[in-house]
mmCIF file of C-alpha atoms in Angstrom:
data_model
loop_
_atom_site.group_PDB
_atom_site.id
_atom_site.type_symbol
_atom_site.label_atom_id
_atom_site.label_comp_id
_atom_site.label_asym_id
_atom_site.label_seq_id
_atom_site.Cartn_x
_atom_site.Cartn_y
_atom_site.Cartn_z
ATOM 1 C CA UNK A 205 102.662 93.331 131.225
ATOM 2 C CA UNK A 206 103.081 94.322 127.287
ATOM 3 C CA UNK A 207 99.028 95.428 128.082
ATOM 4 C CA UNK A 208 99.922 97.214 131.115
ATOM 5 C CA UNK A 209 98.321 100.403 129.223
ATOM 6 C CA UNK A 210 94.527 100.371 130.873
ATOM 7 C CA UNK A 211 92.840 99.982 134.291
ATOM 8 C CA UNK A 212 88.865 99.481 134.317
ATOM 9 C CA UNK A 213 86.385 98.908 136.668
ATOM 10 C CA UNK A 214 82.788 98.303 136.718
ATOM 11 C CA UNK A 215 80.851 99.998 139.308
ATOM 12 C CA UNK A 216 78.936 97.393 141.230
ATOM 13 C CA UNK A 217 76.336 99.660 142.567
ATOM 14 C CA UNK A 218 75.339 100.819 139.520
ATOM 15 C CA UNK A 219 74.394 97.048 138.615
ATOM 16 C CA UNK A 220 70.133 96.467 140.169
ATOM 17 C CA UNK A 221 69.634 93.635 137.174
ATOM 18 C CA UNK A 222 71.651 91.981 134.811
ATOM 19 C CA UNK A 223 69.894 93.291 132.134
ATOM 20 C CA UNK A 224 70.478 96.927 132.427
ATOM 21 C CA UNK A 225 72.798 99.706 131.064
ATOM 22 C CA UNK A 226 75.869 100.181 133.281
ATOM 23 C CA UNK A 227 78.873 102.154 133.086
ATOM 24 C CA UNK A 228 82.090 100.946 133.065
ATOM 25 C CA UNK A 229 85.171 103.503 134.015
ATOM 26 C CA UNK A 230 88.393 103.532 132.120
ATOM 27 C CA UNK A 231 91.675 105.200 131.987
ATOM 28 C CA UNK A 232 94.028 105.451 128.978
ATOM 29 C CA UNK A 233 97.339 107.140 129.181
ATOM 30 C CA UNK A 234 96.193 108.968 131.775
ATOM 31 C CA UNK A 235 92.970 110.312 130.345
ATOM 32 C CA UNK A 236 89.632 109.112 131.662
ATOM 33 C CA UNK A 237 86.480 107.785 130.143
ATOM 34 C CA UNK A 238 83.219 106.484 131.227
ATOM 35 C CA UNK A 239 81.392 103.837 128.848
ATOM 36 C CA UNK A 240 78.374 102.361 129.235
ATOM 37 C CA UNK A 241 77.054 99.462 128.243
ATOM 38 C CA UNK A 242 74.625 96.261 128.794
ATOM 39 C CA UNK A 243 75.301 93.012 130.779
ATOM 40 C CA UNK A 244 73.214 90.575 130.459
ATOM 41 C CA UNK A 245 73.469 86.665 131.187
ATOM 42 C CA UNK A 246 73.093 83.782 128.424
ATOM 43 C CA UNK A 247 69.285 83.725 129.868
ATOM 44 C CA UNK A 248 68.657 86.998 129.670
ATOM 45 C CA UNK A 249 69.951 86.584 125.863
ATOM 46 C CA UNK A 250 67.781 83.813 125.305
ATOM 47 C CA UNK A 251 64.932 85.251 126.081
ATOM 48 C CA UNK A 252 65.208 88.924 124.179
ATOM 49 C CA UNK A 253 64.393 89.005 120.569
ATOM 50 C CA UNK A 254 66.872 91.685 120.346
ATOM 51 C CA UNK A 255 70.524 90.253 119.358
ATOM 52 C CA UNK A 256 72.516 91.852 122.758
ATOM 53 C CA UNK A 257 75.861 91.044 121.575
ATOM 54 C CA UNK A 258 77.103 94.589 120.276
ATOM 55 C CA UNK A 259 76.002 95.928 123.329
ATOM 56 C CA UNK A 260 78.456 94.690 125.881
ATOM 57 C CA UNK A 261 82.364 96.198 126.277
ATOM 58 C CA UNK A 262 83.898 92.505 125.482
ATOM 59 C CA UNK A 263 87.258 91.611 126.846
ATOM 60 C CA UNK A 264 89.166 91.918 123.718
ATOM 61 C CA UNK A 265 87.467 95.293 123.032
ATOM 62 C CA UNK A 266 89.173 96.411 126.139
ATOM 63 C CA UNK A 267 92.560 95.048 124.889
ATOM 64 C CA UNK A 268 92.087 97.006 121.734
ATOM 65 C CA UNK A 269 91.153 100.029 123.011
ATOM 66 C CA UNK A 270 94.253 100.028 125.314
ATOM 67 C CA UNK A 271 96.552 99.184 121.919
ATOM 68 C CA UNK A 272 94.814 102.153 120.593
ATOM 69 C CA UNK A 273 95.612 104.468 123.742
ATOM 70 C CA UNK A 274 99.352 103.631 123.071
ATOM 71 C CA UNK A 275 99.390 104.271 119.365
ATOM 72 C CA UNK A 276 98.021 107.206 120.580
ATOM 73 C CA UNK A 277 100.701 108.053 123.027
ATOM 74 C CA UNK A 278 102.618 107.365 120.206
ATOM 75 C CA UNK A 279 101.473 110.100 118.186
ATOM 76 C CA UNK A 280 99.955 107.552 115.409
ATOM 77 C CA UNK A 281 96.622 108.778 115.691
ATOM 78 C CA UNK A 282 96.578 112.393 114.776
ATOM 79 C CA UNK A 283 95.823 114.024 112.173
ATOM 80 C CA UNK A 284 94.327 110.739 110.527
ATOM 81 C CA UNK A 285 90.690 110.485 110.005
ATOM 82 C CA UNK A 286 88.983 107.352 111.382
ATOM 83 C CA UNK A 287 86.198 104.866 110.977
ATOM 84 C CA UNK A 288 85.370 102.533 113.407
ATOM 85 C CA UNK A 289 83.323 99.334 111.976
ATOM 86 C CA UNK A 290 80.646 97.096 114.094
ATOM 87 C CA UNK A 291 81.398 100.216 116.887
ATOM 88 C CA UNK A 292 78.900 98.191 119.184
ATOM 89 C CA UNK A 293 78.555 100.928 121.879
ATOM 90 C CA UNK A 294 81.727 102.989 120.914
ATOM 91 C CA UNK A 295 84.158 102.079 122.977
ATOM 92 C CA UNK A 296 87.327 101.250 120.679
ATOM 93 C CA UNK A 297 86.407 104.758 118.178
ATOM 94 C CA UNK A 298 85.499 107.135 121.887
ATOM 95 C CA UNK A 299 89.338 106.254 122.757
ATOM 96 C CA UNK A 300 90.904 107.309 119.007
ATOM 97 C CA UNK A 301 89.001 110.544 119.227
ATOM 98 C CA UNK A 302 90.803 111.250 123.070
ATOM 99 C CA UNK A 303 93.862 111.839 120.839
ATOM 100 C CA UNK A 304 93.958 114.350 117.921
ATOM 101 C CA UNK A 305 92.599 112.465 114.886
ATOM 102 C CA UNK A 306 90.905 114.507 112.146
ATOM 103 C CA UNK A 307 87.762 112.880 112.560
ATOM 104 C CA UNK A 308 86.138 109.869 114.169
ATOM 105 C CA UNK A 309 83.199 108.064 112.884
ATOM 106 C CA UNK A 310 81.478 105.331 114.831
ATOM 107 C CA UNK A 311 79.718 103.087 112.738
ATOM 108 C CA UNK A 312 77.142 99.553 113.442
ATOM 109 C CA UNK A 313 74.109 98.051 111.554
ATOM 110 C CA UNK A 314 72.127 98.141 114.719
ATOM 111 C CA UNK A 315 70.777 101.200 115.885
ATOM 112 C CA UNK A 316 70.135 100.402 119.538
ATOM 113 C CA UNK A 317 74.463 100.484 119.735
ATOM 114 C CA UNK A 318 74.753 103.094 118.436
ATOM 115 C CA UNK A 319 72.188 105.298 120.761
ATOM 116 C CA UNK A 320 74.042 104.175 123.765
ATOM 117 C CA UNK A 321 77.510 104.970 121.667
ATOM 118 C CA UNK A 322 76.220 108.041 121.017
ATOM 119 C CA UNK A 323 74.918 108.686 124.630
ATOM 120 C CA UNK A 324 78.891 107.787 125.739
ATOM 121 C CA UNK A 325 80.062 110.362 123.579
ATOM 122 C CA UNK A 326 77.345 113.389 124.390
ATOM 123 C CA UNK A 327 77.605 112.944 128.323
ATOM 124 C CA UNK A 328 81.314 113.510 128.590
ATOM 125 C CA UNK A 329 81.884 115.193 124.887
ATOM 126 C CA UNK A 330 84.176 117.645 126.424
ATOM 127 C CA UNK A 331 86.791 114.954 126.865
ATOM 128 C CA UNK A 332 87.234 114.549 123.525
ATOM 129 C CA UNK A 333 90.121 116.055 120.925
ATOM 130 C CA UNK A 334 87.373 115.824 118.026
ATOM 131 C CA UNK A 335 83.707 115.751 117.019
ATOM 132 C CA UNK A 336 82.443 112.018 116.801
ATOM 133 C CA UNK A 337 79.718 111.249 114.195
ATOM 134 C CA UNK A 338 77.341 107.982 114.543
ATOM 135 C CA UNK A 339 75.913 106.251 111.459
ATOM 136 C CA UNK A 340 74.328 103.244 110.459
ATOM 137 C CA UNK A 341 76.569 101.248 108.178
ATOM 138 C CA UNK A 342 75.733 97.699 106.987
ATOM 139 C CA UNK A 343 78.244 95.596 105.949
ATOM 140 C CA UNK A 344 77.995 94.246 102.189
ATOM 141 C CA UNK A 345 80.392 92.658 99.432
ATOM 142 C CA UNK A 346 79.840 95.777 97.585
ATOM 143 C CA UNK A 347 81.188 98.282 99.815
ATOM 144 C CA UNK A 348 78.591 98.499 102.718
ATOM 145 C CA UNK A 349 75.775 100.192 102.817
ATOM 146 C CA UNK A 350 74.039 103.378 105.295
ATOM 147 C CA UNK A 351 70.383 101.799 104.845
ATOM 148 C CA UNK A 352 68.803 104.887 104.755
ATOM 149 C CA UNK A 353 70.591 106.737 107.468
ATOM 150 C CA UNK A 354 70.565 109.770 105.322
ATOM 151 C CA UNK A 355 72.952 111.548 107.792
ATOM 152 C CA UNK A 356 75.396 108.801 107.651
ATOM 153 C CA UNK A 357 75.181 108.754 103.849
ATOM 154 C CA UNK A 358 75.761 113.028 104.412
ATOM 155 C CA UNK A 359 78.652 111.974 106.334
ATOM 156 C CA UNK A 360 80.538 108.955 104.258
ATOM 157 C CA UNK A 361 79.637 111.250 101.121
ATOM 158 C CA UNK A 362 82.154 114.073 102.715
ATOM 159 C CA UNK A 363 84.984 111.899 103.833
ATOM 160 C CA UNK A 364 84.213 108.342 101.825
ATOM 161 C CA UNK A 365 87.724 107.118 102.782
ATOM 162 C CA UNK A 366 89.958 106.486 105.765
ATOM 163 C CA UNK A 367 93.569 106.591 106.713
ATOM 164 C CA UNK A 368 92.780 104.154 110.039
ATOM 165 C CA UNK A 369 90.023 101.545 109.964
ATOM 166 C CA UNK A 370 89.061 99.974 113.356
ATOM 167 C CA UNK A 371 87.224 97.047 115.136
ATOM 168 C CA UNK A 372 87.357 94.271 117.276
ATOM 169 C CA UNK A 373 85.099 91.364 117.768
ATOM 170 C CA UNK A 374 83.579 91.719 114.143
ATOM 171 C CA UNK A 375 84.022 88.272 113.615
ATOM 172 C CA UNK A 376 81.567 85.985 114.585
ATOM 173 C CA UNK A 377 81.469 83.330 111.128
ATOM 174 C CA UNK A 378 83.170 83.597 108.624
ATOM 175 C CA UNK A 379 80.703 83.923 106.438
ATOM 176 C CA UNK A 380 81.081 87.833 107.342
ATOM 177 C CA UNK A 381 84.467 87.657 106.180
ATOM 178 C CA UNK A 382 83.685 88.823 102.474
ATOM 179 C CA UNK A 383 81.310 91.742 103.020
ATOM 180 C CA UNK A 384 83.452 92.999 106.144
ATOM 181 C CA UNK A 385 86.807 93.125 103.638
ATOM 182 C CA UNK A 386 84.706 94.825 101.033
ATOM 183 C CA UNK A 387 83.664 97.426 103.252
ATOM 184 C CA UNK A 388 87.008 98.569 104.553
ATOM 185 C CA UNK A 389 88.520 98.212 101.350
ATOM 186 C CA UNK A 390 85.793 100.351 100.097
ATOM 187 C CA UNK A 391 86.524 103.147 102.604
ATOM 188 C CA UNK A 392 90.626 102.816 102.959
ATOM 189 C CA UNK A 393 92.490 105.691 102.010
ATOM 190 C CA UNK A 394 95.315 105.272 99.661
ATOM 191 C CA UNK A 395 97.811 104.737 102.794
ATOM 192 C CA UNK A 396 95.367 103.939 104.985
ATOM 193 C CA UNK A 397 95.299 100.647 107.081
ATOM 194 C CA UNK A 398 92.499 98.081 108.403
ATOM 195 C CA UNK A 399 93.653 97.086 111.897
ATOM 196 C CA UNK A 400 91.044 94.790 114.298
ATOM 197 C CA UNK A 401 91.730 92.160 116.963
ATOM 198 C CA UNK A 402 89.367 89.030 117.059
ATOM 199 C CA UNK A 403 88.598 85.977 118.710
ATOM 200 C CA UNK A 404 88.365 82.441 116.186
ATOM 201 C CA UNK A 405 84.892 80.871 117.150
ATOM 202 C CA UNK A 406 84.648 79.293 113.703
ATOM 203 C CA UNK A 407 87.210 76.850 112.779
ATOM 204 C CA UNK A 408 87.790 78.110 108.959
ATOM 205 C CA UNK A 409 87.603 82.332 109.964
ATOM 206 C CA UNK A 410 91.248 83.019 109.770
ATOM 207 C CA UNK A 411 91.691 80.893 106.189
ATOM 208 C CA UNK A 412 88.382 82.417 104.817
ATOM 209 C CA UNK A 413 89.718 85.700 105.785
ATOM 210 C CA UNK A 414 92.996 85.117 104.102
ATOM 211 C CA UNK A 415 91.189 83.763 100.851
ATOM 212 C CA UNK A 416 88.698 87.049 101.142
ATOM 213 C CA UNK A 417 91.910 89.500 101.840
ATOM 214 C CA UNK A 418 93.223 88.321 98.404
ATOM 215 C CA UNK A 419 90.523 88.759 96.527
ATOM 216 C CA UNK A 420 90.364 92.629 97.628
ATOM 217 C CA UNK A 421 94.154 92.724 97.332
ATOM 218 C CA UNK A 422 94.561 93.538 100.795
ATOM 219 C CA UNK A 423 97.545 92.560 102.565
ATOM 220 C CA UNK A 424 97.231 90.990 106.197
ATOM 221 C CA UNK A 425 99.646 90.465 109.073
ATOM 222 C CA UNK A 426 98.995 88.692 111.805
ATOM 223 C CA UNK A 427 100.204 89.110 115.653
ATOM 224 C CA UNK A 428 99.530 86.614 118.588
ATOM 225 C CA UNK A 429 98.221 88.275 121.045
ATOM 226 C CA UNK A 430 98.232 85.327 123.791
ATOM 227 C CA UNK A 431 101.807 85.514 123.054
ATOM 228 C CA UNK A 432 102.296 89.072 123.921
ATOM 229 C CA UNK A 433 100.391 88.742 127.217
ATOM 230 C CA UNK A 434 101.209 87.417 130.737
ATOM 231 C CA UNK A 435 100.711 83.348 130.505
ATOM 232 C CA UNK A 436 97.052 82.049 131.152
ATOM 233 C CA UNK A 437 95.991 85.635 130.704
ATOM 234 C CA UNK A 438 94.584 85.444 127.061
ATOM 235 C CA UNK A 439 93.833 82.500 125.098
ATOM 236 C CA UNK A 440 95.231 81.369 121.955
ATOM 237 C CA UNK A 441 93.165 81.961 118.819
ATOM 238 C CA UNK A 442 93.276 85.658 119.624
ATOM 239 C CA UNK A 443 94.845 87.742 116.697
ATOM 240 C CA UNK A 444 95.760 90.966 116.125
ATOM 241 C CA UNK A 445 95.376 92.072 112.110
ATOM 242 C CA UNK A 446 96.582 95.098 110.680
ATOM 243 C CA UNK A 447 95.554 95.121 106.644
ATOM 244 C CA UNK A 448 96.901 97.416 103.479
ATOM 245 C CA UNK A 449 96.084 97.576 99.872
ATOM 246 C CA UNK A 450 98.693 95.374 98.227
ATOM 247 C CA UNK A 451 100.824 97.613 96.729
ATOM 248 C CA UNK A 452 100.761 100.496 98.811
ATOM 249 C CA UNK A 453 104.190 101.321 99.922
ATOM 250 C CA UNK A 454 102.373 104.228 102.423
ATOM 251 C CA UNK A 455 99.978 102.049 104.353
ATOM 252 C CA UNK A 456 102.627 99.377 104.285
ATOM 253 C CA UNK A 457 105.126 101.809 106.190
ATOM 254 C CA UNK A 458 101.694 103.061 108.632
ATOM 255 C CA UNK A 459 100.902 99.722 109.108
ATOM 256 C CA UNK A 460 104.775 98.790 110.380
ATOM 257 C CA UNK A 461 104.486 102.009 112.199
ATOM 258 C CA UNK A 462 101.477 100.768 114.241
ATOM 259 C CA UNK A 463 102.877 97.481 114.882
ATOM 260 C CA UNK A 464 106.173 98.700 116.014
ATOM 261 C CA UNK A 465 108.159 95.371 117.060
ATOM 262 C CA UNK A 466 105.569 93.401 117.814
ATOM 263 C CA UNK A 467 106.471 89.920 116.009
ATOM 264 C CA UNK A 468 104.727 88.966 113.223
ATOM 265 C CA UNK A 469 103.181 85.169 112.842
ATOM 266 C CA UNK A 470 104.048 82.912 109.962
ATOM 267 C CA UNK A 471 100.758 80.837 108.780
ATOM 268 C CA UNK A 472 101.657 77.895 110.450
ATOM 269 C CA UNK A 473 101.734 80.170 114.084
ATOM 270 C CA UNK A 474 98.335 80.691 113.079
ATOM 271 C CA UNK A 475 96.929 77.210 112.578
ATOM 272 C CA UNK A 476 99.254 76.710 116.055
ATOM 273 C CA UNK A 477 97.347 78.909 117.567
ATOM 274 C CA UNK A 478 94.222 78.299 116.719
ATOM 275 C CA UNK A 479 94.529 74.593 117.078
ATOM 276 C CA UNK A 480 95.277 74.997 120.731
ATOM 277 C CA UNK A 481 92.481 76.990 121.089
ATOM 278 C CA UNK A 482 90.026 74.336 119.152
ATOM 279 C CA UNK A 483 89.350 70.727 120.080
ATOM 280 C CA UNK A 484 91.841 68.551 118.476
ATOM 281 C CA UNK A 485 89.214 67.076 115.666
ATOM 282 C CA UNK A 486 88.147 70.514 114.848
ATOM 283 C CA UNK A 487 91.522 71.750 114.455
ATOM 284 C CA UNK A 488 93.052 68.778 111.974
ATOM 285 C CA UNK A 489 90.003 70.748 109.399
ATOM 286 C CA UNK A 490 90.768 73.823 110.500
ATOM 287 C CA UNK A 491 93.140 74.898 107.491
ATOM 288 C CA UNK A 492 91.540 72.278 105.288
ATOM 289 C CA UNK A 493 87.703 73.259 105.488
ATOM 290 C CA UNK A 494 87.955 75.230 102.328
ATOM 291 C CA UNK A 495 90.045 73.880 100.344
ATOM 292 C CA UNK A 496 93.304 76.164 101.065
ATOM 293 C CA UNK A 497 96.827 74.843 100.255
ATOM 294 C CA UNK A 498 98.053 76.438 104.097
#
């Protein structure tokens, strides 16, 4: 398997209600980590008037995170300093910082993620290559914003920009789109890439994100990742982005470094891809919703 880079478990006996905090064990090249996290049923959603989403390890977190133990193996992620956006409960930015980077920060808007992120990181801290730092960051079109975490305004003050950008699952509308570009364009390093894996649930996401990425000048390329995986094992609409400043010959050559031979998709894979992942009437407006020549 091209994702043959993680086995996880969740321990069953740690489970008493669906609603709880649970930990989930993982290894990555060889180096262990514990993560907890919440499970909860679409009842149990229903009825909190807490949003519970960013508090769950998602499948395609866990894909991420074992792309990100390989770059690591790779040597890709030290001595780079990183910022991990919409963290949820750390997972994705806990793995970076088992390698060497500079610095990790784990960032989300919602501060009940981020205690249980930063609860992963204190219990087993001594796993860890590098100190971890936690801060609120809200995502906005002009640049995002710590909403009075004065620590994590201490903290993006010192080191505003990045040379690795992470995240998966950010993605829910695509009405995010704008503000989530803004903020990592705001915070990339001159040679410093955006790279995030996410699921289409909105029909328009990938061409709003394409019309957004130009208007930041960031450059985007896309990978398949149903077509890197065994058959049946990931759907299509899944995509792998890794994104540069237009222009920058150094996070061009980081970002080819990071994707290594993994083939590139053409535009019209995408709309493939997402079409067979969409019902068909959906997917004929797909492309079209906005107004994009694709």
């Amino acid at each position: 398997s091209t994702w043959g880079l993680v086995s996880c478990h969740m321990d069953k006996s740690l489970i008493v209600d669906e609603s709880e905090v649970v930990d989930e064990s993982f290894e990555f090249g060889g180096r262990g980590l514990v993560v907890a996290h919440v499970t909860f049923s679409s009842v149990v959603q229903q009825s909190k008037s807490t949003d519970l989403t960013g508090l769950q390890n998602w499948f395609l977190g866990r894909v991420f995170a074992a792309y990100l133990a390989d770059l690591g193996t790779r040597g890709l992620l030290d001595g780079v300093s990183v910022l991990e956006l919409g963290a949820g409960v750390g997972l994705c930015g806990l793995v970076t910082a088992l390698w060497r980077p500079t610095q990790v920060i784990i960032s989300d808007y919602a501060e009940a993620a981020l205690r249980i992120a930063r609860r992963n990181y204190v219990r087993q801290r001594d796993v860890f290559q590098t100190t971890v730092e936690h801060i609120v960051l809200r995502w906005t079109v002009d640049g995002g914003t710590t909403d009075g975490d004065l620590h994590g305004a201490r903290v993006l003050a010192s080191t505003p920009h990045f040379e690795l950008i992470i995240g998966s699952e950010l993605l829910y509308h695509c009405t995010a789109c704008d503000a989530l570009l803004a903020t990592a364009v705001a915070h990339l390093a001159v040679g410093g890439v955006f790279v995030m894996m996410f699921h289409v649930r909105v029909h328009n996401t990938v061409s709003e994100l394409l019309f957004e990425a130009s208007r930041v000048a960031l450059a985007l390329e896309f990978v398949d990742i149903a077509a890197l995986a065994p058959v049946g094992s990931i759907d299509a609409g899944n995509f792998f982005v890794v994104g540069y400043r237009d222009g920058d010959a150094a996070g061009a050559a980081r970002a080819s470094a990071i994707l290594g031979t993994l083939p590139r998709i053409t535009v019209a894979e995408i709309r493939a891809s997402v079409a067979r992942a969409a019902e068909p009437e959906s997917a004929a407006a797909f492309f079209d919703s906005i107004g994009l020549d694709l």
